[in-house]
Amino acid sequence: MAKALVSYYSGSGNTKKMAEDIAASLVNEGIIVDTPIIEEVSVDTLVSYDIFVFGSPTYYGTMAYQVKKLLDESVKLHGKLDGKLGAAFSSSANIGGGNETTILDIINTFLIHGMIIQGDPKGDHYGPVAIGVPDERARLNCKRLGKRIAALAKKLFD
């Protein structure tokens, strides 16, 4: 059975709410999920996961320092995360506040590690986004991401 790490940084609690919806959706689909805040994740533990779903608020058009720090430290695992599954999500204060650039920055790191990324032709294409407190649309996209990631994980890892 696949094991997922849904981790995030959340200054206001908005990104945390998104992480909880994604994690619940993965669990509902039979995936084992750990959901620590990003500061509690040791880079050395990353190799034990099959799925990574990282979330960050958008700060100046990119991810929070706490997320970037872990991703920078992951360079020591170069080649060891190849073939794993990655996804990202973000919250911001404004429409056009940089949600997609934040998500893409996280995904870029995952791609360099050789991870598999799945887009979404119907929902938030790059990953779920919220403007302020996650509304029903954002929450549905979080649940949808969890379901889609679980389905792909079952194809890849079962």
CSV table of C-alpha atoms in Angstrom, one decimal:
chain,number,residue,atom,x,y,z
A,1,MET,CA,0.0,0.0,0.0
A,2,ALA,CA,1.3,3.5,-0.9
A,3,LYS,CA,2.4,5.9,1.8
A,4,ALA,CA,1.9,9.6,1.4
A,5,LEU,CA,3.4,12.7,3.0
A,6,VAL,CA,1.0,15.6,3.0
A,7,SER,CA,3.1,18.4,4.5
A,8,TYR,CA,2.7,22.2,4.6
A,9,TYR,CA,3.5,25.4,6.2
A,10,SER,CA,0.6,27.6,7.2
A,11,GLY,CA,0.8,31.0,8.9
A,12,SER,CA,-2.9,31.7,9.0
A,13,GLY,CA,-4.3,28.2,9.0
A,14,ASN,CA,-5.7,28.4,5.4
A,15,THR,CA,-3.1,26.1,3.9
A,16,LYS,CA,-3.5,23.7,6.9
A,17,LYS,CA,-7.2,23.4,6.0
A,18,MET,CA,-6.4,22.5,2.5
A,19,ALA,CA,-3.9,19.8,3.7
A,20,GLU,CA,-6.5,18.3,5.9
A,21,ASP,CA,-8.9,18.0,3.0
A,22,ILE,CA,-6.3,16.4,0.7
A,23,ALA,CA,-5.2,14.0,3.4
A,24,ALA,CA,-8.7,12.9,4.2
A,25,SER,CA,-9.4,12.3,0.6
A,26,LEU,CA,-6.2,10.1,0.3
A,27,VAL,CA,-7.2,8.2,3.4
A,28,ASN,CA,-10.7,7.6,2.0
A,29,GLU,CA,-9.1,6.1,-1.0
A,30,GLY,CA,-7.0,3.7,1.1
A,31,ILE,CA,-3.7,5.5,1.2
A,32,ILE,CA,-1.6,5.6,4.4
A,33,VAL,CA,-1.0,9.3,5.1
A,34,ASP,CA,1.3,11.3,7.5
A,35,THR,CA,0.5,15.0,7.8
A,36,PRO,CA,3.2,16.8,9.8
A,37,ILE,CA,3.8,20.5,9.4
A,38,ILE,CA,6.9,21.0,7.2
A,39,GLU,CA,9.2,22.0,10.0
A,40,GLU,CA,8.7,18.6,11.6
A,41,VAL,CA,9.8,16.7,8.5
A,42,SER,CA,13.4,15.4,8.4
A,43,VAL,CA,14.8,15.2,4.9
A,44,ASP,CA,16.2,11.8,5.7
A,45,THR,CA,12.7,10.4,6.1
A,46,LEU,CA,11.5,11.4,2.6
A,47,VAL,CA,12.8,8.2,1.0
A,48,SER,CA,10.2,6.2,3.0
A,49,TYR,CA,7.3,7.8,1.1
A,50,ASP,CA,5.7,7.0,-2.3
A,51,ILE,CA,3.7,10.2,-2.5
A,52,PHE,CA,4.5,13.8,-1.7
A,53,VAL,CA,1.8,16.6,-1.5
A,54,PHE,CA,3.4,19.8,-0.3
A,55,GLY,CA,1.5,23.0,0.4
A,56,SER,CA,2.5,26.6,1.0
A,57,PRO,CA,1.1,30.0,1.3
A,58,THR,CA,2.3,32.3,-1.4
A,59,TYR,CA,4.9,34.8,-0.2
A,60,TYR,CA,6.2,37.2,-2.8
A,61,GLY,CA,5.0,34.9,-5.6
A,62,THR,CA,6.7,31.7,-4.3
A,63,MET,CA,6.7,29.2,-1.5
A,64,ALA,CA,7.3,30.0,2.2
A,65,TYR,CA,10.9,29.7,3.5
A,66,GLN,CA,10.0,26.7,5.6
A,67,VAL,CA,9.0,24.7,2.5
A,68,LYS,CA,11.9,25.9,0.4
A,69,LYS,CA,14.3,24.9,3.2
A,70,LEU,CA,13.2,21.3,3.2
A,71,LEU,CA,13.2,21.2,-0.6
A,72,ASP,CA,16.8,22.7,-0.7
A,73,GLU,CA,17.9,20.1,1.9
A,74,SER,CA,16.5,17.3,-0.3
A,75,VAL,CA,19.4,17.8,-2.8
A,76,LYS,CA,21.2,15.2,-0.7
A,77,LEU,CA,18.6,12.7,-1.9
A,78,HIS,CA,19.1,13.4,-5.6
A,79,GLY,CA,18.2,10.3,-7.5
A,80,LYS,CA,16.6,8.6,-4.6
A,81,LEU,CA,13.1,10.0,-5.1
A,82,ASP,CA,12.9,9.1,-8.8
A,83,GLY,CA,9.6,7.6,-9.8
A,84,LYS,CA,7.7,8.8,-6.7
A,85,LEU,CA,4.5,10.8,-7.1
A,86,GLY,CA,4.4,14.6,-6.3
A,87,ALA,CA,1.7,17.3,-6.1
A,88,ALA,CA,1.4,20.8,-4.6
A,89,PHE,CA,-1.2,23.3,-3.4
A,90,SER,CA,-1.2,26.9,-2.3
A,91,SER,CA,-3.2,29.7,-0.7
A,92,SER,CA,-2.8,33.4,-1.1
A,93,ALA,CA,-4.4,36.6,0.0
A,94,ASN,CA,-5.3,37.8,-3.6
A,95,ILE,CA,-6.5,36.6,-7.0
A,96,GLY,CA,-3.3,36.8,-9.1
A,97,GLY,CA,-1.3,36.7,-5.9
A,98,GLY,CA,1.1,34.0,-7.1
A,99,ASN,CA,-0.6,30.7,-6.3
A,100,GLU,CA,0.3,29.0,-9.6
A,101,THR,CA,3.9,30.2,-9.4
A,102,THR,CA,4.2,28.8,-5.9
A,103,ILE,CA,2.8,25.5,-7.0
A,104,LEU,CA,5.1,25.4,-10.0
A,105,ASP,CA,8.1,26.1,-7.9
A,106,ILE,CA,7.4,23.1,-5.7
A,107,ILE,CA,6.6,21.0,-8.7
A,108,ASN,CA,9.9,22.0,-10.4
A,109,THR,CA,11.8,20.6,-7.5
A,110,PHE,CA,9.8,17.4,-7.7
A,111,LEU,CA,10.5,17.1,-11.4
A,112,ILE,CA,14.2,17.5,-10.8
A,113,HIS,CA,14.0,14.6,-8.4
A,114,GLY,CA,12.4,12.5,-11.2
A,115,MET,CA,9.0,12.5,-9.6
A,116,ILE,CA,5.7,11.9,-11.5
A,117,ILE,CA,3.3,14.8,-11.6
A,118,GLN,CA,-0.3,14.6,-12.7
A,119,GLY,CA,-2.2,17.7,-13.8
A,120,ASP,CA,-5.9,18.1,-13.8
A,121,PRO,CA,-7.9,18.9,-16.9
A,122,LYS,CA,-11.1,19.8,-15.0
A,123,GLY,CA,-10.1,21.3,-11.7
A,124,ASP,CA,-7.2,23.6,-10.7
A,125,HIS,CA,-4.8,22.4,-13.4
A,126,TYR,CA,-1.5,22.7,-11.5
A,127,GLY,CA,-2.9,22.0,-8.0
A,128,PRO,CA,-5.5,23.3,-5.7
A,129,VAL,CA,-5.5,27.1,-4.9
A,130,ALA,CA,-7.4,29.1,-2.3
A,131,ILE,CA,-7.8,32.8,-2.0
A,132,GLY,CA,-8.0,33.5,1.8
A,133,VAL,CA,-10.0,30.9,3.7
A,134,PRO,CA,-10.6,27.9,1.4
A,135,ASP,CA,-14.1,28.2,0.0
A,136,GLU,CA,-16.2,25.3,-1.3
A,137,ARG,CA,-14.5,25.4,-4.8
A,138,ALA,CA,-11.0,25.2,-3.2
A,139,ARG,CA,-12.1,22.4,-0.9
A,140,LEU,CA,-13.6,20.4,-3.7
A,141,ASN,CA,-10.4,20.7,-5.7
A,142,CYS,CA,-8.4,19.5,-2.6
A,143,LYS,CA,-10.6,16.5,-2.3
A,144,ARG,CA,-10.4,15.9,-6.1
A,145,LEU,CA,-6.5,16.1,-5.9
A,146,GLY,CA,-6.5,13.4,-3.2
A,147,LYS,CA,-8.7,11.1,-5.2
A,148,ARG,CA,-6.7,11.6,-8.4
A,149,ILE,CA,-3.4,11.1,-6.7
A,150,ALA,CA,-4.7,8.0,-4.9
A,151,ALA,CA,-5.9,6.5,-8.2
A,152,LEU,CA,-2.5,7.1,-9.9
A,153,ALA,CA,-0.7,5.7,-6.9
A,154,LYS,CA,-2.6,2.5,-7.1
A,155,LYS,CA,-1.6,2.1,-10.7
A,156,LEU,CA,2.0,2.8,-9.9
A,157,PHE,CA,2.6,1.2,-6.6
A,158,ASP,CA,0.1,-1.7,-6.1
